[in-house]
C-alpha cells in the first residue's frame, strides 16, 4: 500500500492515488519506513486517521504521527473509486 506504483493495488481498477493534501475521510493512507514494515490506516476527520496497533485500534493525527516517527520515508494516499 505504501508504494504509489503498486501493480497489485492498481490492477484492482478500484483505487487511485491522490495527493496528501487532498485526502478525505475513507481514504487509505500508507506510510513507508526507511527500514522494516510500514504502517497504514483509514483517514477519518480533521486530519486524523484510524489504525490498528498490536494491542488496540486508535485514532491519531497524521501530522503528529509523522513528526513523532522520523523513520517514515514517504506516505501514499489511495482513494477507492468503485
XYZ file of N, CA and C in Angstrom:
246
model
N 0.813 -1.202 0.000
C 0.000 0.000 0.000
C 0.853 1.262 0.000
N 2.043 1.196 0.537
C 2.884 2.390 0.612
C 3.558 2.708 -0.721
N 3.495 1.787 -1.660
C 4.098 2.006 -2.974
C 3.048 2.617 -3.905
N 3.215 3.878 -4.315
C 2.210 4.508 -5.177
C 2.153 3.896 -6.573
N 3.115 3.059 -6.919
C 3.132 2.403 -8.228
C 2.763 0.924 -8.137
N 2.167 0.527 -7.030
C 1.841 -0.877 -6.795
C 0.906 -1.425 -7.871
N 1.400 -2.374 -8.644
C 0.556 -3.021 -9.648
C -0.530 -3.852 -8.970
N -0.214 -4.399 -7.809
C -1.180 -5.197 -7.064
C -2.429 -4.368 -6.758
N -2.242 -3.152 -6.275
C -3.383 -2.290 -5.954
C -4.005 -1.740 -7.234
N -3.192 -1.267 -8.147
C -3.712 -0.673 -9.378
C -4.477 -1.674 -10.236
N -4.047 -2.948 -10.213
C -4.720 -3.957 -11.025
C -6.155 -4.226 -10.592
N -6.535 -3.776 -9.405
C -7.927 -3.929 -8.977
C -8.838 -2.971 -9.744
N -8.249 -1.932 -10.341
C -9.003 -0.873 -11.028
C -10.010 -0.177 -10.113
N -9.773 -0.259 -8.818
C -10.690 0.353 -7.861
C -10.026 1.396 -6.961
N -8.736 1.644 -7.156
C -8.029 2.629 -6.331
C -7.190 3.543 -7.203
N -7.122 4.789 -6.795
C -6.214 5.732 -7.431
C -5.498 6.505 -6.340
N -4.278 6.911 -6.623
C -3.561 7.724 -5.645
C -4.048 9.160 -5.735
N -4.068 9.815 -4.602
C -4.415 11.236 -4.526
C -3.350 11.911 -3.675
N -3.241 13.195 -3.798
C -2.228 13.912 -3.024
C -2.581 13.893 -1.535
N -1.533 13.982 -0.744
C -1.706 14.003 0.706
C -2.618 15.161 1.115
N -2.460 16.298 0.486
C -3.243 17.483 0.857
C -4.726 17.352 0.476
N -5.066 16.428 -0.426
C -6.475 16.273 -0.818
C -7.111 15.029 -0.202
N -6.473 14.443 0.814
C -7.035 13.246 1.443
C -8.411 13.557 2.035
N -9.264 12.541 2.009
C -10.628 12.675 2.510
C -10.967 11.504 3.413
N -11.990 11.684 4.187
C -12.498 10.619 5.050
C -12.726 9.363 4.203
N -12.194 8.240 4.667
C -12.358 6.974 3.959
C -11.174 6.572 3.103
N -10.279 7.506 2.800
C -9.084 7.173 2.018
C -8.157 6.278 2.842
N -7.378 5.468 2.148
C -6.356 4.640 2.794
C -5.062 5.442 2.776
N -4.406 5.565 3.926
C -3.122 6.247 3.982
C -2.073 5.244 4.458
N -0.997 5.158 3.696
C 0.055 4.187 3.998
C 1.381 4.911 4.162
N 2.166 4.453 5.135
C 3.443 5.065 5.450
C 4.549 4.051 5.207
N 5.542 4.446 4.447
C 6.709 3.592 4.209
C 7.812 4.039 5.159
N 8.412 3.074 5.836
C 9.530 3.384 6.732
C 10.846 3.158 6.002
N 11.893 3.789 6.490
C 13.221 3.609 5.912
C 13.658 2.151 5.982
N 13.273 1.462 7.033
C 13.594 0.049 7.218
C 12.405 -0.643 7.863
N 12.270 -1.934 7.615
C 11.213 -2.704 8.248
C 9.857 -2.445 7.629
N 8.831 -2.859 8.373
C 7.474 -2.734 7.852
C 6.968 -1.308 8.031
N 5.992 -0.963 7.247
C 5.394 0.356 7.327
C 4.177 0.352 8.236
N 3.272 1.252 7.977
C 2.064 1.392 8.787
C 0.989 1.946 7.876
N -0.260 1.660 8.173
C -1.343 2.206 7.362
C -2.583 2.396 8.205
N -3.509 3.164 7.653
C -4.760 3.409 8.347
C -5.786 3.978 7.386
N -6.930 4.321 7.935
C -8.030 4.899 7.175
C -8.201 6.337 7.645
N -8.232 7.269 6.691
C -8.410 8.683 7.028
C -9.789 8.867 7.649
N -9.833 9.566 8.773
C -11.116 9.854 9.416
C -11.433 11.338 9.225
N -11.442 12.115 10.267
C -11.801 13.530 10.140
C -10.715 14.429 10.710
N -10.721 15.664 10.319
C -9.843 16.695 10.885
C -8.362 16.330 10.856
N -7.908 15.677 9.792
C -6.504 15.332 9.689
C -6.112 14.109 10.495
N -7.085 13.360 10.965
C -6.818 12.161 11.754
C -6.930 10.913 10.890
N -6.459 9.804 11.447
C -6.620 8.509 10.792
C -6.777 7.444 11.858
N -7.420 6.357 11.487
C -7.658 5.241 12.395
C -6.759 4.103 11.966
N -6.049 3.505 12.930
C -5.156 2.397 12.602
C -5.154 1.369 13.720
N -4.739 0.171 13.368
C -4.650 -0.914 14.345
C -3.211 -1.058 14.804
N -3.028 -1.070 16.096
C -1.731 -1.334 16.693
C -1.733 -2.782 17.188
N -0.686 -3.197 17.807
C -0.623 -4.586 18.288
C -1.714 -4.911 19.298
N -2.068 -3.948 20.143
C -3.000 -4.247 21.227
C -4.298 -3.437 21.187
N -4.424 -2.526 20.241
C -5.647 -1.717 20.203
C -5.792 -1.015 18.855
N -6.972 -0.488 18.629
C -7.242 0.376 17.481
C -7.313 1.784 18.029
N -6.672 2.727 17.325
C -6.694 4.096 17.845
C -6.784 5.101 16.709
N -7.183 6.298 17.085
C -7.264 7.412 16.145
C -6.160 8.403 16.509
N -5.371 8.790 15.514
C -4.257 9.719 15.718
C -4.301 10.811 14.668
N -3.641 11.906 14.969
C -3.454 12.966 13.994
C -2.292 12.585 13.082
N -2.496 12.644 11.781
C -1.470 12.226 10.822
C -0.210 13.059 10.959
N -0.337 14.366 11.010
C 0.852 15.220 11.084
C 1.629 14.984 12.380
N 0.925 14.775 13.486
C 1.602 14.473 14.753
C 2.346 13.143 14.660
N 1.701 12.155 14.049
C 2.350 10.858 13.867
C 3.616 11.005 13.037
N 3.549 11.767 11.944
C 4.720 11.950 11.083
C 5.851 12.651 11.828
N 5.524 13.648 12.648
C 6.556 14.349 13.424
C 7.177 13.435 14.477
N 6.393 12.506 15.020
C 6.885 11.659 16.112
C 7.670 10.446 15.628
N 7.613 10.150 14.328
C 8.286 8.950 13.813
C 9.215 9.327 12.661
N 10.488 9.634 12.963
C 11.421 10.055 11.913
C 11.776 8.944 10.919
N 11.360 7.706 11.193
C 11.673 6.620 10.261
C 10.735 6.586 9.059
N 9.678 7.414 9.065
C 8.749 7.442 7.927
C 9.436 8.122 6.745
N 9.563 7.372 5.653
C 10.241 7.883 4.466
C 9.272 8.519 3.478
N 8.035 8.000 3.411
C 7.053 8.550 2.469
C 5.656 8.148 2.904
N 4.685 8.801 2.298
C 3.280 8.482 2.563
C 2.553 8.403 1.219
N 1.597 7.509 1.135
C 0.788 7.339 -0.064
C -0.682 7.320 0.347
N -1.509 8.040 -0.387
C -2.936 8.060 -0.109
C -3.653 7.445 -1.303
N -4.487 6.454 -1.032
C -5.278 5.784 -2.050
C -6.751 6.092 -1.825
N -7.476 6.325 -2.914
C -8.931 6.557 -2.845
C -9.651 5.432 -3.578
N -10.629 4.861 -2.921
C -11.458 3.812 -3.520
C -12.392 4.457 -4.525
N -12.472 3.905 -5.738
C -13.248 4.539 -6.807
C -14.335 3.648 -7.394
N -14.495 2.446 -6.902
C -15.506 1.533 -7.479
C -16.844 1.640 -6.795
